[in-house]
CSV table of C-alpha atoms and ligand atoms in Angstrom, one decimal:
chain,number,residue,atom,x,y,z
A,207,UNK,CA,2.3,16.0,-9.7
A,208,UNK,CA,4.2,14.3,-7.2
A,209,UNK,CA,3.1,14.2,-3.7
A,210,UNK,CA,5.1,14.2,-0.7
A,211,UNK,CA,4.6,10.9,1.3
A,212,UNK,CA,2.9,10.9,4.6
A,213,UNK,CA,5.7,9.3,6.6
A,214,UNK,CA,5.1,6.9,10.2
A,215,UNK,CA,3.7,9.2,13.2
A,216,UNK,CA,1.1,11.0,11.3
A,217,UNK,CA,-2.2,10.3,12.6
A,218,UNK,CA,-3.6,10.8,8.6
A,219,UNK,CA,-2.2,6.9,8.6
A,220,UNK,CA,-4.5,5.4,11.4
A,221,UNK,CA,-7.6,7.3,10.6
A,222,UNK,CA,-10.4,5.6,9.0
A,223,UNK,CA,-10.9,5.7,4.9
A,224,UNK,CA,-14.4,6.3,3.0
A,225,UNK,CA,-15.1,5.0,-0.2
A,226,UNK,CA,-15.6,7.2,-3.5
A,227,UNK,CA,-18.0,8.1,-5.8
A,228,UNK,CA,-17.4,8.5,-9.9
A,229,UNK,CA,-17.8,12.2,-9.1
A,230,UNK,CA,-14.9,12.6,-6.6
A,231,UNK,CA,-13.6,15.9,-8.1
A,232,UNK,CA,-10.8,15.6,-10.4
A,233,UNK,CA,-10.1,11.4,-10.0
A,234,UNK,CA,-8.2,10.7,-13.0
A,235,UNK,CA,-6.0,13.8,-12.3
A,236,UNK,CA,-5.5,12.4,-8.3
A,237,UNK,CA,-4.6,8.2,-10.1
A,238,UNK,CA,-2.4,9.9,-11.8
A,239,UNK,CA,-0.6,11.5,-9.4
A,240,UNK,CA,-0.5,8.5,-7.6
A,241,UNK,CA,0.8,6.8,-10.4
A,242,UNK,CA,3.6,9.2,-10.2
A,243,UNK,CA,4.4,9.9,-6.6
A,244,UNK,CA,4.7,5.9,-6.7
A,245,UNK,CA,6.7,5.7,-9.3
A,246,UNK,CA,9.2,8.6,-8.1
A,247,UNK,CA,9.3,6.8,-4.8
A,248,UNK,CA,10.3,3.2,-6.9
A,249,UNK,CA,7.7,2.1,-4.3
A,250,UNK,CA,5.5,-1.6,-5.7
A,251,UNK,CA,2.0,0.6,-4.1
A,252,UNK,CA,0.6,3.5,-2.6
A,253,UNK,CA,-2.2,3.9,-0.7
A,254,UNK,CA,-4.3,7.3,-0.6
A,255,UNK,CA,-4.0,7.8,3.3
A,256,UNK,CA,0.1,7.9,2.1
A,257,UNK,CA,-0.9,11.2,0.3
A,258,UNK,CA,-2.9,12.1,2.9
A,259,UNK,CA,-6.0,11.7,1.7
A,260,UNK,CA,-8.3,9.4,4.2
A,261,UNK,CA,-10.4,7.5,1.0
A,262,UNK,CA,-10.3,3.9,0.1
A,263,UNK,CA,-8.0,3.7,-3.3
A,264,UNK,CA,-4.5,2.4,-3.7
A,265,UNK,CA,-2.5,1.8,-6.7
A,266,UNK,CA,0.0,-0.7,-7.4
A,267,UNK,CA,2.6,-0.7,-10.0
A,268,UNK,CA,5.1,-4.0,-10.1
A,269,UNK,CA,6.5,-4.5,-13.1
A,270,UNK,CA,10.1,-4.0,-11.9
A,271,UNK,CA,9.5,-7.2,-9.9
A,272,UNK,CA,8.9,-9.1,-13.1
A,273,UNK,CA,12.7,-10.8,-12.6
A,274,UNK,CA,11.9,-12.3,-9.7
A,275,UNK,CA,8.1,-12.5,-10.5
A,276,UNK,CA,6.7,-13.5,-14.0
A,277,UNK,CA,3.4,-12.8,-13.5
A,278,UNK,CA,4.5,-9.1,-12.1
A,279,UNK,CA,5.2,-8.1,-16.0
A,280,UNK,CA,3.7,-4.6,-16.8
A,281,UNK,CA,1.0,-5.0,-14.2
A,282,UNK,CA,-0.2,-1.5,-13.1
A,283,UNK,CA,-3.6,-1.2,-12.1
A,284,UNK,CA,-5.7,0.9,-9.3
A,285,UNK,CA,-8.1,-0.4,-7.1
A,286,UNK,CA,-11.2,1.9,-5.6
A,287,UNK,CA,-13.6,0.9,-2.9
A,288,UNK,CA,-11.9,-2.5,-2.4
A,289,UNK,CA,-13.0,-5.3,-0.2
A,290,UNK,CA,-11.2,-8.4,0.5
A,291,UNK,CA,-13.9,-11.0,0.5
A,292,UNK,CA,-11.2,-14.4,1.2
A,293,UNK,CA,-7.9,-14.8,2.2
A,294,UNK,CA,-7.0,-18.4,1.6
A,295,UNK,CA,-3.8,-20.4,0.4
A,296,UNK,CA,-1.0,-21.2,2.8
A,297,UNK,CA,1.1,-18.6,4.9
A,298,UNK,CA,4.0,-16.8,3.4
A,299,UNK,CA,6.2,-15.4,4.9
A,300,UNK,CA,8.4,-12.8,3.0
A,301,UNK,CA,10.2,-9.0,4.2
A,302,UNK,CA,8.4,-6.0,3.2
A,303,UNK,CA,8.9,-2.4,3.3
A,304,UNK,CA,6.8,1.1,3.2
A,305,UNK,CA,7.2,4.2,1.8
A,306,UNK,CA,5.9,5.9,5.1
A,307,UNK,CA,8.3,3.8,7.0
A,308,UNK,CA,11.6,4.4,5.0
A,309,UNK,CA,14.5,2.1,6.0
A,310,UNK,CA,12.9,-0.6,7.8
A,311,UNK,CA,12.1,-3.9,6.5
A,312,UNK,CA,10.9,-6.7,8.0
A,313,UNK,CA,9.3,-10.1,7.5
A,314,UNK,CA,5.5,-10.5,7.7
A,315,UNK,CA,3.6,-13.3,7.2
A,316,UNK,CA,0.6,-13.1,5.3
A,317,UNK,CA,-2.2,-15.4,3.4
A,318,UNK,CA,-0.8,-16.1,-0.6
A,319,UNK,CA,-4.0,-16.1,-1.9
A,320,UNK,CA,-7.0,-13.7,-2.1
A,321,UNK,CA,-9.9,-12.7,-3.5
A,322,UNK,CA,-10.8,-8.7,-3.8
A,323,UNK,CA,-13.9,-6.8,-5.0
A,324,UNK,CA,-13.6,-3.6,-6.3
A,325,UNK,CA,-13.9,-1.0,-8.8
A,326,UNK,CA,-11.1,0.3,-11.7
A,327,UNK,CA,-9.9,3.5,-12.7
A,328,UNK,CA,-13.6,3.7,-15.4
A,329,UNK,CA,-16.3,2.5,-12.1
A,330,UNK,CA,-16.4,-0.8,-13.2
A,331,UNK,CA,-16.8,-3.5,-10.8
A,332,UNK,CA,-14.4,-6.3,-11.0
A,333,UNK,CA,-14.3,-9.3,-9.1
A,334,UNK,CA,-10.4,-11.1,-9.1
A,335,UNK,CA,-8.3,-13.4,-7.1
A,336,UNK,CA,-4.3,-12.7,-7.1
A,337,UNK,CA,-1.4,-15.0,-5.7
A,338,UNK,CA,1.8,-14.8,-4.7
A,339,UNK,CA,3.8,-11.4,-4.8
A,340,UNK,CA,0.3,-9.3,-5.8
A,341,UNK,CA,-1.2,-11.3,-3.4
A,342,UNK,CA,0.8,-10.1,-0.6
A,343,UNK,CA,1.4,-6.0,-2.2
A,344,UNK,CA,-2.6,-6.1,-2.4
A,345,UNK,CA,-2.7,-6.9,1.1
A,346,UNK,CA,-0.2,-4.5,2.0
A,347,UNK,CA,-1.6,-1.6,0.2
A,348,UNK,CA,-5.4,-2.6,1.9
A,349,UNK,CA,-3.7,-2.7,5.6
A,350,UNK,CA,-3.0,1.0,4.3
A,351,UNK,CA,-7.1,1.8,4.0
A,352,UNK,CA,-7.9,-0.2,7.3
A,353,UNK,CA,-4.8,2.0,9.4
A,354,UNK,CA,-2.9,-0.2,9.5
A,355,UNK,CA,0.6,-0.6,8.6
A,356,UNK,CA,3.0,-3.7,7.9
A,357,UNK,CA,4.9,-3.0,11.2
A,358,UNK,CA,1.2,-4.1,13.1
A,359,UNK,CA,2.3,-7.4,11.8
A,360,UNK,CA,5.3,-7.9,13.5
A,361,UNK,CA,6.5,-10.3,16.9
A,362,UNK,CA,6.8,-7.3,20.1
A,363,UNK,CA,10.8,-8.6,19.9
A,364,UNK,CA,11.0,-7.5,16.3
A,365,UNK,CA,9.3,-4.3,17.1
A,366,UNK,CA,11.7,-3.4,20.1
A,367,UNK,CA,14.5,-4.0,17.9
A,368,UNK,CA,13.4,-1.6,15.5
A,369,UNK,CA,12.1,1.2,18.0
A,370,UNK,CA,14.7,3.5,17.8
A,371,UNK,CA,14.2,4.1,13.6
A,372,UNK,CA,10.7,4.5,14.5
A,373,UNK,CA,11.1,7.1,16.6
A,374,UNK,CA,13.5,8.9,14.5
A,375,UNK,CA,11.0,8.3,11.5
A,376,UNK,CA,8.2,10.2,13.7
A,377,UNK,CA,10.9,13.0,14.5
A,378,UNK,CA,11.8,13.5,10.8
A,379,UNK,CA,15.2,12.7,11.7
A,380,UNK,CA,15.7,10.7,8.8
A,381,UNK,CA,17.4,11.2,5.0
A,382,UNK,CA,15.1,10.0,2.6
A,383,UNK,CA,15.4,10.1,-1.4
A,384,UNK,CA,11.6,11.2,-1.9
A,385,UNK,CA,9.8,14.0,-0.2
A,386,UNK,CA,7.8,13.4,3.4
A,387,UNK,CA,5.6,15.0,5.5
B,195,NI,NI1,3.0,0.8,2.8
C-alpha cells in the first residue's frame, strides 16, 4: 500500500518519535509499505514521521545511485530504534532533497562517516559504520526521527531565498508526482 507523504507544515514532522517493540502490530506489513511508498516516490529514504507515524524507523533504498555510487548497488535495508553513536570523517558538503519538501534542494553539509546502532527488519541488533552517500542518506533519514528536516541545516540567506516554496509547500499549492498530505 502506498502512503501519501506527510508534506513540510505538518506538525506530524517536528513531533517527537518512540521506539518499537517486535510486537508493534502488523510491522512487516507497515516495512513494506514503506518500501513502496519510497519506491513510488523514487525517493533514496523515508522516514516513519513522513507517513505520519511518530516512531523511530526509516528505510532507505539506493540502488539507483549505484552510477554515481558503487557501493550504493542493491542496498535496501530498514533501520528500527536507531542511534547514531559517532559522527566522524571530514565535512561534506553535497545538495539534498525530501520527499516532504518537494522541489527544493539545497546543499548541506554534513559528517561522511558514522557509526549507527540499531535493529533490522527480524529484531536483531546490528552495530555498522557507513561512508559517503549512505553516510549522508542515514543522517538524513535520522534528522527525520529527531524533527528535523534537511532545510534546519541551511545558512538564514539560503532559507530566505527559498521562503516563498516553503510557504506554498505548507499551503498545498504545489504539483507534485506522488500523493501528500
Ligand atoms: Ni527527508
Amino acid at each position: 500500500m502506498v502512503y501519501p507523504i506527510v508534506a513540510y507544515g505538518s506538525p506530524v514532522l517536528r513531533n517527537p518519535t518512540e521506539e518499537i517493540t517486535a510486537e508493534y502490530p502488523n510491522l512487516p506489513k507497515l516495512i513494506a509499505d514503506m518500501y513502496e511508498t519510497m519506491d513510488h516516490a523514487y525517493g533514496v529514504g523515508l522516514a516513519a514521521p513522513q507517513i505520519g507515524l511518530n516512531i523511530r524507523m526509516f528505510t532507505v533504498g539506493v540502488e539507483a545511485m549505484a552510477e554515481d555510487y558503487p557501493e550504493c548497488a542493491g542496498v535496501r535495508f530498514v533501520m528500527i530504534n536507531p542511534q547514531i553513536t559517532e559522527r566522524t570523517g571530514e565535512d561534506v558538503s553535497i545538495e539534498e532533497g525530501c520527499l516532504s519538501i518537494p522541489g527544493v534542494n539545497e546543499k548541506v553539509t554534513r559528517k561522511n562517516r558514522i557509526r549507527i546502532s540499531y535493529f533490522n527488519e527480524n529484531f536483531e541488533p546490528k552495530d555498522e559504520v557507513f561512508e559517503g552517500y549512505l553516510a549522508r542518506v542515514i543522517q538524513h533519514e535520522y534528522d527525520h526521527l529527531e524533527g528535523q528536516l534537511f532545510i534546519d541545516h541551511i545558512s538564514p540567506i539560503r532559507k530566505q531565498l527559498i521562503k516563498s516554496k516553503l510557504g506554498n509547500i505548507q499551503k498545498r499549492k504545489i504539483t507534485c508526482r506522488y500523493r501528500i498530505k
